[in-house]
XYZ file of C-alpha atoms in Angstrom:
117
model
C -0.028 0.030 0.022
C 1.311 3.442 -0.940
C 1.637 5.759 2.005
C -0.338 9.080 2.083
C 2.436 11.385 0.953
C 0.533 14.532 -0.155
C 1.341 16.953 2.650
C -1.437 19.151 1.332
C -3.965 16.574 2.721
C -2.467 16.516 6.111
C -2.023 20.319 6.227
C -5.652 20.834 5.104
C -6.935 18.646 7.886
C -4.796 20.128 10.564
C -6.887 23.225 10.732
C -10.001 23.022 13.076
C -11.972 25.260 10.778
C -11.270 23.117 7.829
C -12.197 19.985 9.669
C -15.468 21.821 10.672
C -16.132 22.464 6.952
C -15.368 18.921 5.911
C -17.823 17.645 8.616
C -20.402 20.044 7.353
C -19.926 18.966 3.732
C -20.144 15.315 4.809
C -23.920 15.896 5.309
C -24.544 17.360 1.793
C -23.091 19.735 -0.707
C -23.521 23.413 0.266
C -23.238 26.814 -1.222
C -20.381 29.180 0.261
C -22.884 31.298 1.863
C -24.312 28.361 3.969
C -20.682 27.306 4.961
C -19.959 30.757 5.889
C -23.179 31.121 8.034
C -22.586 27.575 9.614
C -18.974 28.147 10.533
C -19.283 31.654 11.692
C -16.264 32.803 9.598
C -16.010 35.699 7.400
C -16.593 35.111 3.517
C -12.983 35.782 2.687
C -11.866 33.543 5.489
C -14.220 30.723 4.516
C -13.028 31.155 0.798
C -9.369 30.769 1.821
C -10.235 27.586 3.845
C -12.242 26.077 0.780
C -9.290 26.952 -1.461
C -6.918 24.885 0.765
C -9.467 22.068 0.911
C -9.861 22.134 -2.976
C -6.178 22.126 -3.615
C -5.744 19.174 -1.343
C -8.327 17.392 -3.263
C -10.865 17.166 -0.338
C -13.606 19.165 -1.896
C -15.126 19.731 -5.473
C -16.804 22.938 -6.464
C -19.523 23.432 -9.128
C -21.111 26.534 -10.502
C -24.814 26.745 -9.875
C -25.990 29.992 -11.584
C -24.384 32.664 -9.433
C -23.586 30.357 -6.516
C -20.509 28.136 -5.983
C -21.501 24.717 -4.511
C -18.966 22.718 -2.579
C -19.037 18.949 -2.052
C -16.822 16.503 -0.112
C -14.722 14.315 -2.575
C -14.572 10.935 -0.602
C -11.569 9.531 -2.490
C -8.950 11.312 -0.224
C -10.868 10.323 2.768
C -10.900 6.612 1.607
C -7.127 6.869 0.983
C -6.559 8.219 4.531
C -8.862 5.480 6.001
C -6.859 2.688 4.131
C -3.541 4.190 5.412
C -4.760 4.281 8.938
C -6.200 0.718 8.937
C -3.054 -1.019 10.145
C -2.805 1.493 12.972
C -6.349 0.799 13.950
C -5.615 -2.979 13.840
C -2.518 -2.374 16.033
C -4.630 -0.278 18.678
C -7.463 -2.920 18.594
C -5.062 -5.678 19.257
C -3.319 -3.831 22.134
C -6.581 -2.881 23.609
C -7.918 -6.511 23.356
C -4.831 -7.698 25.152
C -5.111 -4.990 27.812
C -8.832 -6.137 28.343
C -7.944 -9.786 28.518
C -5.258 -8.945 31.143
C -7.618 -6.894 33.260
C -10.204 -9.626 33.088
C -7.658 -12.188 34.308
C -6.512 -10.108 37.155
C -9.906 -8.569 38.297
C -11.011 -9.770 41.764
C -13.997 -12.077 41.774
C -15.967 -9.928 44.073
C -16.866 -6.322 43.160
C -15.067 -3.803 45.180
C -16.953 -1.855 47.947
C -17.764 1.800 47.079
C -15.567 4.157 48.903
C -17.295 5.879 52.072
C -18.909 9.309 51.419
C -17.589 12.125 53.534
C-alpha cells in the first residue's frame, strides 16, 4: 500500500475550521454562503479555507448560476482510511490484550464503594 504522501492533505485537515467544513460537507453539498453562516467565519476567510481544501483534493466545486456549491470528495478520505487501517488494527489488538489482562487480574468480588464524607 502506498503511504499518503501529499502533505497538502495533512495540512488541510490540520486546521480545526477546515475540519468543521469537511464535517459540514459530509452531510450534503453546500453553497459558500451556507458554509460561511454555519462556520461563523468571514466570507473571505471561508473562501481561503475552501481553497486549501480544494487544492488538497478534499472538496470539489461546481457553479450553480451565481452560486458556488462545494461537495466533499470521498476519495482522499478513503485513502486516509486505508492508510490508517493497520494502525487501527494495532490499537485494537493492544486494547484487546489489555482487556484480557484486566479480566484475568480482576477480583472475583466487586469492590466496595468508597465511604462518602
